PDB file of C-alpha atoms in Angstrom:
ATOM      1  CA  MET A   1      14.191  39.169  15.293  1.00  0.00           C
ATOM      2  CA  THR A   2      15.910  41.231  17.915  1.00  0.00           C
ATOM      3  CA  ASN A   3      12.934  41.849  20.173  1.00  0.00           C
ATOM      4  CA  THR A   4      12.752  38.837  22.500  1.00  0.00           C
ATOM      5  CA  HIS A   5       9.317  39.834  23.823  1.00  0.00           C
ATOM      6  CA  LEU A   6       7.946  39.972  20.287  1.00  0.00           C
ATOM      7  CA  SER A   7       9.604  36.704  19.341  1.00  0.00           C
ATOM      8  CA  ARG A   8       8.213  34.941  22.420  1.00  0.00           C
ATOM      9  CA  ALA A   9       4.734  36.424  21.846  1.00  0.00           C
ATOM     10  CA  MET A  10       4.662  35.125  18.262  1.00  0.00           C
ATOM     11  CA  SER A  11       6.184  31.679  18.628  1.00  0.00           C
ATOM     12  CA  GLY A  12       7.750  31.007  22.016  1.00  0.00           C
ATOM     13  CA  THR A  13       6.801  28.197  24.365  1.00  0.00           C
ATOM     14  CA  VAL A  14       3.992  29.581  26.495  1.00  0.00           C
ATOM     15  CA  SER A  15       1.315  28.586  28.936  1.00  0.00           C
ATOM     16  CA  PRO A  16      -1.348  27.892  27.903  1.00  0.00           C
ATOM     17  CA  PRO A  17       0.131  26.145  24.868  1.00  0.00           C
ATOM     18  CA  LEU A  18      -0.769  28.204  21.805  1.00  0.00           C
ATOM     19  CA  LEU A  19       0.026  27.513  18.176  1.00  0.00           C
ATOM     20  CA  PRO A  20       2.687  29.875  16.839  1.00  0.00           C
ATOM     21  CA  LEU A  21       1.726  32.533  14.348  1.00  0.00           C
ATOM     22  CA  PRO A  22       2.352  31.570  10.713  1.00  0.00           C
ATOM     23  CA  ASP A  23       5.846  32.525   9.482  1.00  0.00           C
ATOM     24  CA  ARG A  24       4.419  34.959   6.937  1.00  0.00           C
ATOM     25  CA  VAL A  25       2.544  36.816   9.685  1.00  0.00           C
ATOM     26  CA  ALA A  26       5.501  36.741  12.088  1.00  0.00           C
ATOM     27  CA  GLU A  27       7.748  38.275   9.420  1.00  0.00           C
ATOM     28  CA  LEU A  28       5.190  40.996   8.727  1.00  0.00           C
ATOM     29  CA  LEU A  29       4.757  41.827  12.430  1.00  0.00           C
ATOM     30  CA  SER A  30       8.535  41.979  12.887  1.00  0.00           C
ATOM     31  CA  GLU A  31       8.876  44.257   9.884  1.00  0.00           C
ATOM     32  CA  LEU A  32       6.151  46.551  11.238  1.00  0.00           C
ATOM     33  CA  GLY A  33       7.710  46.677  14.711  1.00  0.00           C
ATOM     34  CA  SER A  34       4.563  45.228  16.236  1.00  0.00           C
ATOM     35  CA  PRO A  35       4.011  45.742  19.940  1.00  0.00           C
ATOM     36  CA  PRO A  36       4.521  42.411  21.732  1.00  0.00           C
ATOM     37  CA  ARG A  37       1.044  42.600  23.298  1.00  0.00           C
ATOM     38  CA  LEU A  38      -0.550  42.892  19.850  1.00  0.00           C
ATOM     39  CA  ALA A  39       1.384  39.845  18.648  1.00  0.00           C
ATOM     40  CA  ALA A  40       0.252  37.933  21.736  1.00  0.00           C
ATOM     41  CA  HIS A  41      -3.358  38.897  21.039  1.00  0.00           C
ATOM     42  CA  LEU A  42      -3.115  37.831  17.404  1.00  0.00           C
ATOM     43  CA  ARG A  43      -1.555  34.526  18.463  1.00  0.00           C
ATOM     44  CA  ALA A  44      -4.359  33.819  20.948  1.00  0.00           C
ATOM     45  CA  VAL A  45      -7.074  34.628  18.383  1.00  0.00           C
ATOM     46  CA  HIS A  46      -5.259  32.561  15.731  1.00  0.00           C
ATOM     47  CA  ASP A  47      -5.139  29.586  18.104  1.00  0.00           C
ATOM     48  CA  VAL A  48      -8.865  29.890  18.828  1.00  0.00           C
ATOM     49  CA  ALA A  49      -9.574  30.166  15.096  1.00  0.00           C
ATOM     50  CA  HIS A  50      -7.746  26.852  14.642  1.00  0.00           C
ATOM     51  CA  GLN A  51     -10.077  25.269  17.191  1.00  0.00           C
ATOM     52  CA  LEU A  52     -13.130  26.699  15.428  1.00  0.00           C
ATOM     53  CA  VAL A  53     -12.128  25.625  11.910  1.00  0.00           C
ATOM     54  CA  ASP A  54     -11.191  22.145  13.155  1.00  0.00           C
ATOM     55  CA  TRP A  55     -14.650  21.872  14.722  1.00  0.00           C
ATOM     56  CA  VAL A  56     -16.402  23.097  11.567  1.00  0.00           C
ATOM     57  CA  GLU A  57     -14.450  20.640   9.407  1.00  0.00           C
ATOM     58  CA  GLN A  58     -15.261  17.724  11.709  1.00  0.00           C
ATOM     59  CA  ARG A  59     -18.932  18.487  12.299  1.00  0.00           C
ATOM     60  CA  TYR A  60     -19.751  20.000   8.895  1.00  0.00           C
ATOM     61  CA  PRO A  61     -17.607  18.284   6.247  1.00  0.00           C
ATOM     62  CA  ALA A  62     -19.878  19.557   3.453  1.00  0.00           C
ATOM     63  CA  VAL A  63     -19.721  23.212   4.534  1.00  0.00           C
ATOM     64  CA  VAL A  64     -17.599  25.239   2.152  1.00  0.00           C
ATOM     65  CA  PHE A  65     -15.226  27.745   3.687  1.00  0.00           C
ATOM     66  CA  ASP A  66     -11.591  28.745   3.268  1.00  0.00           C
ATOM     67  CA  ARG A  67      -9.672  27.360   6.237  1.00  0.00           C
ATOM     68  CA  GLU A  68      -6.407  29.098   5.375  1.00  0.00           C
ATOM     69  CA  ALA A  69      -8.121  32.438   4.818  1.00  0.00           C
ATOM     70  CA  VAL A  70      -9.820  32.221   8.223  1.00  0.00           C
ATOM     71  CA  LEU A  71      -6.527  31.394   9.930  1.00  0.00           C
ATOM     72  CA  PHE A  72      -4.700  34.215   8.145  1.00  0.00           C
ATOM     73  CA  GLY A  73      -7.534  36.613   8.940  1.00  0.00           C
ATOM     74  CA  ALA A  74      -7.453  35.690  12.619  1.00  0.00           C
ATOM     75  CA  ALA A  75      -3.669  36.123  12.718  1.00  0.00           C
ATOM     76  CA  THR A  76      -3.794  39.600  11.133  1.00  0.00           C
ATOM     77  CA  HIS A  77      -7.205  41.068  11.979  1.00  0.00           C
ATOM     78  CA  ASP A  78      -5.829  43.782  14.304  1.00  0.00           C
ATOM     79  CA  VAL A  79      -2.613  44.568  12.389  1.00  0.00           C
ATOM     80  CA  GLY A  80      -3.800  48.159  12.022  1.00  0.00           C
ATOM     81  CA  LYS A  81      -3.091  48.619  15.722  1.00  0.00           C
ATOM     82  CA  THR A  82       0.589  48.818  14.802  1.00  0.00           C
ATOM     83  CA  VAL A  83      -0.389  52.272  13.484  1.00  0.00           C
ATOM     84  CA  HIS A  84      -3.120  53.102  16.000  1.00  0.00           C
ATOM     85  CA  LEU A  85      -1.328  52.142  19.229  1.00  0.00           C
ATOM     86  CA  ALA A  86      -3.919  53.798  21.479  1.00  0.00           C
ATOM     87  CA  GLU A  87      -6.442  51.185  20.337  1.00  0.00           C
ATOM     88  CA  LEU A  88      -4.339  48.442  21.970  1.00  0.00           C
ATOM     89  CA  SER A  89      -5.540  49.559  25.388  1.00  0.00           C
ATOM     90  CA  GLY A  90      -8.577  51.655  24.552  1.00  0.00           C
ATOM     91  CA  PRO A  91     -11.561  51.739  22.239  1.00  0.00           C
ATOM     92  CA  GLY A  92     -11.452  52.679  18.597  1.00  0.00           C
ATOM     93  CA  SER A  93     -11.987  51.378  15.104  1.00  0.00           C
ATOM     94  CA  ALA A  94      -9.466  53.374  13.077  1.00  0.00           C
ATOM     95  CA  HIS A  95      -7.250  50.273  13.026  1.00  0.00           C
ATOM     96  CA  GLU A  96      -9.751  48.392  10.848  1.00  0.00           C
ATOM     97  CA  GLU A  97      -9.387  50.324   7.578  1.00  0.00           C
ATOM     98  CA  ALA A  98      -5.751  51.107   8.393  1.00  0.00           C
ATOM     99  CA  GLY A  99      -5.048  47.399   8.818  1.00  0.00           C
ATOM    100  CA  GLN A 100      -6.598  46.514   5.502  1.00  0.00           C
ATOM    101  CA  ALA A 101      -4.590  49.257   3.756  1.00  0.00           C
ATOM    102  CA  LEU A 102      -1.421  48.140   5.519  1.00  0.00           C
ATOM    103  CA  LEU A 103      -1.868  44.540   4.384  1.00  0.00           C
ATOM    104  CA  LEU A 104      -2.645  45.596   0.820  1.00  0.00           C
ATOM    105  CA  GLY A 105       0.474  47.748   0.901  1.00  0.00           C
ATOM    106  CA  HIS A 106       2.506  44.659   1.842  1.00  0.00           C
ATOM    107  CA  SER A 107       1.263  42.692  -1.186  1.00  0.00           C
ATOM    108  CA  ILE A 108      -1.395  40.738   0.715  1.00  0.00           C
ATOM    109  CA  SER A 109      -4.320  39.904  -1.569  1.00  0.00           C
ATOM    110  CA  PRO A 110      -7.596  41.782  -1.085  1.00  0.00           C
ATOM    111  CA  GLU A 111      -9.273  38.448  -0.246  1.00  0.00           C
ATOM    112  CA  LEU A 112      -6.996  38.085   2.791  1.00  0.00           C
ATOM    113  CA  ALA A 113      -6.586  41.756   3.708  1.00  0.00           C
ATOM    114  CA  ARG A 114     -10.353  42.229   4.063  1.00  0.00           C
ATOM    115  CA  PHE A 115     -10.478  40.543   7.486  1.00  0.00           C
ATOM    116  CA  ALA A 116      -8.726  43.529   9.041  1.00  0.00           C
ATOM    117  CA  ALA A 117     -11.749  45.601   7.994  1.00  0.00           C
ATOM    118  CA  THR A 118     -14.566  43.042   8.449  1.00  0.00           C
ATOM    119  CA  HIS A 119     -13.749  41.504  11.841  1.00  0.00           C
ATOM    120  CA  ALA A 120     -15.943  43.997  13.675  1.00  0.00           C
ATOM    121  CA  SER A 121     -18.688  44.479  11.068  1.00  0.00           C
ATOM    122  CA  TRP A 122     -20.394  41.142  10.733  1.00  0.00           C
ATOM    123  CA  VAL A 123     -23.844  42.604   9.960  1.00  0.00           C
ATOM    124  CA  ASP A 124     -22.841  43.576   6.411  1.00  0.00           C
ATOM    125  CA  VAL A 125     -24.703  41.292   3.978  1.00  0.00           C
ATOM    126  CA  ARG A 126     -21.486  40.692   2.014  1.00  0.00           C
ATOM    127  CA  VAL A 127     -19.811  39.091   5.019  1.00  0.00           C
ATOM    128  CA  GLY A 128     -19.449  35.344   4.531  1.00  0.00           C
ATOM    129  CA  LEU A 129     -18.829  32.416   6.847  1.00  0.00           C
ATOM    130  CA  ASP A 130     -15.060  32.983   6.685  1.00  0.00           C
ATOM    131  CA  ASP A 131     -15.499  36.521   8.020  1.00  0.00           C
ATOM    132  CA  LEU A 132     -17.943  35.358  10.685  1.00  0.00           C
ATOM    133  CA  LEU A 133     -15.471  32.746  11.941  1.00  0.00           C
ATOM    134  CA  VAL A 134     -12.715  35.359  12.257  1.00  0.00           C
ATOM    135  CA  SER A 135     -15.114  37.648  14.151  1.00  0.00           C
ATOM    136  CA  LEU A 136     -16.198  34.782  16.384  1.00  0.00           C
ATOM    137  CA  ALA A 137     -12.584  33.834  17.188  1.00  0.00           C
ATOM    138  CA  ASP A 138     -11.889  37.474  18.055  1.00  0.00           C
ATOM    139  CA  LYS A 139     -14.710  37.415  20.602  1.00  0.00           C
ATOM    140  CA  ILE A 140     -14.603  33.943  22.107  1.00  0.00           C
ATOM    141  CA  TRP A 141     -10.835  33.974  22.767  1.00  0.00           C
ATOM    142  CA  LYS A 142     -11.741  36.050  25.846  1.00  0.00           C
ATOM    143  CA  ASN A 143     -15.085  34.281  26.359  1.00  0.00           C
ATOM    144  CA  LYS A 144     -17.146  37.215  25.116  1.00  0.00           C
ATOM    145  CA  ARG A 145     -20.476  35.943  23.837  1.00  0.00           C
ATOM    146  CA  VAL A 146     -22.157  38.041  21.142  1.00  0.00           C
ATOM    147  CA  PRO A 147     -25.643  36.645  20.438  1.00  0.00           C
ATOM    148  CA  ASP A 148     -26.137  38.515  17.128  1.00  0.00           C
ATOM    149  CA  LEU A 149     -22.842  37.186  15.777  1.00  0.00           C
ATOM    150  CA  GLU A 150     -23.520  33.660  17.009  1.00  0.00           C
ATOM    151  CA  ASP A 151     -27.011  33.741  15.462  1.00  0.00           C
ATOM    152  CA  LEU A 152     -25.487  34.596  12.082  1.00  0.00           C
ATOM    153  CA  VAL A 153     -23.063  31.655  12.336  1.00  0.00           C
ATOM    154  CA  VAL A 154     -25.905  29.346  13.383  1.00  0.00           C
ATOM    155  CA  ALA A 155     -28.021  30.516  10.435  1.00  0.00           C
ATOM    156  CA  ARG A 156     -25.176  29.829   7.979  1.00  0.00           C
ATOM    157  CA  LEU A 157     -24.577  26.373   9.404  1.00  0.00           C
ATOM    158  CA  ALA A 158     -28.284  25.487   9.479  1.00  0.00           C
ATOM    159  CA  GLU A 159     -28.674  26.676   5.893  1.00  0.00           C
ATOM    160  CA  ALA A 160     -25.711  24.565   4.786  1.00  0.00           C
ATOM    161  CA  THR A 161     -26.837  21.413   6.588  1.00  0.00           C
ATOM    162  CA  GLY A 162     -30.611  21.655   6.353  1.00  0.00           C
ATOM    163  CA  ARG A 163     -30.819  20.989  10.100  1.00  0.00           C
ATOM    164  CA  ALA A 164     -32.873  23.070  12.504  1.00  0.00           C
ATOM    165  CA  ALA A 165     -31.271  26.254  13.808  1.00  0.00           C
ATOM    166  CA  TRP A 166     -31.768  25.135  17.423  1.00  0.00           C
ATOM    167  CA  GLU A 167     -29.679  22.020  16.731  1.00  0.00           C
ATOM    168  CA  GLU A 168     -26.873  24.111  15.326  1.00  0.00           C
ATOM    169  CA  PHE A 169     -27.163  26.565  18.206  1.00  0.00           C
ATOM    170  CA  ILE A 170     -26.710  23.786  20.757  1.00  0.00           C
ATOM    171  CA  ALA A 171     -23.654  22.463  18.893  1.00  0.00           C
ATOM    172  CA  LEU A 172     -22.074  25.916  18.554  1.00  0.00           C
ATOM    173  CA  ASP A 173     -22.871  26.832  22.147  1.00  0.00           C
ATOM    174  CA  GLY A 174     -21.073  23.704  23.337  1.00  0.00           C
ATOM    175  CA  VAL A 175     -17.873  24.358  21.416  1.00  0.00           C
ATOM    176  CA  LEU A 176     -17.842  28.040  22.386  1.00  0.00           C
ATOM    177  CA  ALA A 177     -18.265  27.126  26.059  1.00  0.00           C
ATOM    178  CA  ASP A 178     -15.329  24.716  25.809  1.00  0.00           C
ATOM    179  CA  ILE A 179     -13.118  27.297  24.108  1.00  0.00           C
ATOM    180  CA  GLY A 180     -14.226  29.986  26.547  1.00  0.00           C
ATOM    181  CA  ASP A 181     -13.131  27.894  29.523  1.00  0.00           C
ATOM    182  CA  ALA A 182      -9.468  28.757  28.799  1.00  0.00           C
ATOM    183  CA  ALA A 183     -10.110  32.487  28.339  1.00  0.00           C
ATOM    184  CA  GLY A 184      -8.506  33.444  31.645  1.00  0.00           C
ATOM    185  CA  GLU A 185      -5.240  31.791  30.678  1.00  0.00           C
ATOM    186  CA  ARG A 186      -5.261  33.447  27.244  1.00  0.00           C
ATOM    187  CA  LEU A 187      -5.967  36.857  28.789  1.00  0.00           C
ATOM    188  CA  ALA A 188      -3.095  36.372  31.268  1.00  0.00           C
ATOM    189  CA  PHE A 189      -0.802  35.388  28.376  1.00  0.00           C
ATOM    190  CA  GLN A 190      -1.682  38.560  26.480  1.00  0.00           C
ATOM    191  CA  ALA A 191      -1.330  40.762  29.562  1.00  0.00           C
ATOM    192  CA  SER A 192       2.156  39.376  30.267  1.00  0.00           C
ATOM    193  CA  PHE A 193       3.532  41.271  27.260  1.00  0.00           C
ATOM    194  CA  PRO A 194       4.297  44.996  27.094  1.00  0.00           C
ATOM    195  CA  ILE A 195       2.274  47.268  24.843  1.00  0.00           C
ATOM    196  CA  TYR A 196       5.395  49.031  23.657  1.00  0.00           C
ATOM    197  CA  ALA A 197       8.421  47.240  22.227  1.00  0.00           C
TER     198      ALA A 197
END
């Protein structure tokens, strides 16, 4: 890796402490010439996804989901922004399908590539808990609360446990509040990197 900003965004020692991106993702982002700010964003969302899947595993040991798929999805969900650079600082959804196609073109399985397309479309009935967790990580990293998305997660958890939805809402609300408390630091981390390499 010759780009020190990109290298630091993906795996350097930073404040707040964030888990590095998986090697497979870091190699892909380097190959694509990812903007450092995009890598920083993916790292922040990946770190938050780790917190969410750890919480689900501890509180809901019987709930079936694919931990590694969620973490990969969080680490790559916006990879299409390497093609649609304007969407790094402005609105747009062209990166979603482009990201999925890009991942498929780099021999990533359809099961993993789908998160690039599903992270912003959680209302589709085919979206499972894995997809919802990636979407949730992509929102709560910056402390954005999306009631419709959270309600879908609560419904899945309540269905899996047989407990009342209000119980699951209280539990989810608590963990999201805790994760959201560090949003300012994560946003500052992302903003410290340039959009262009």
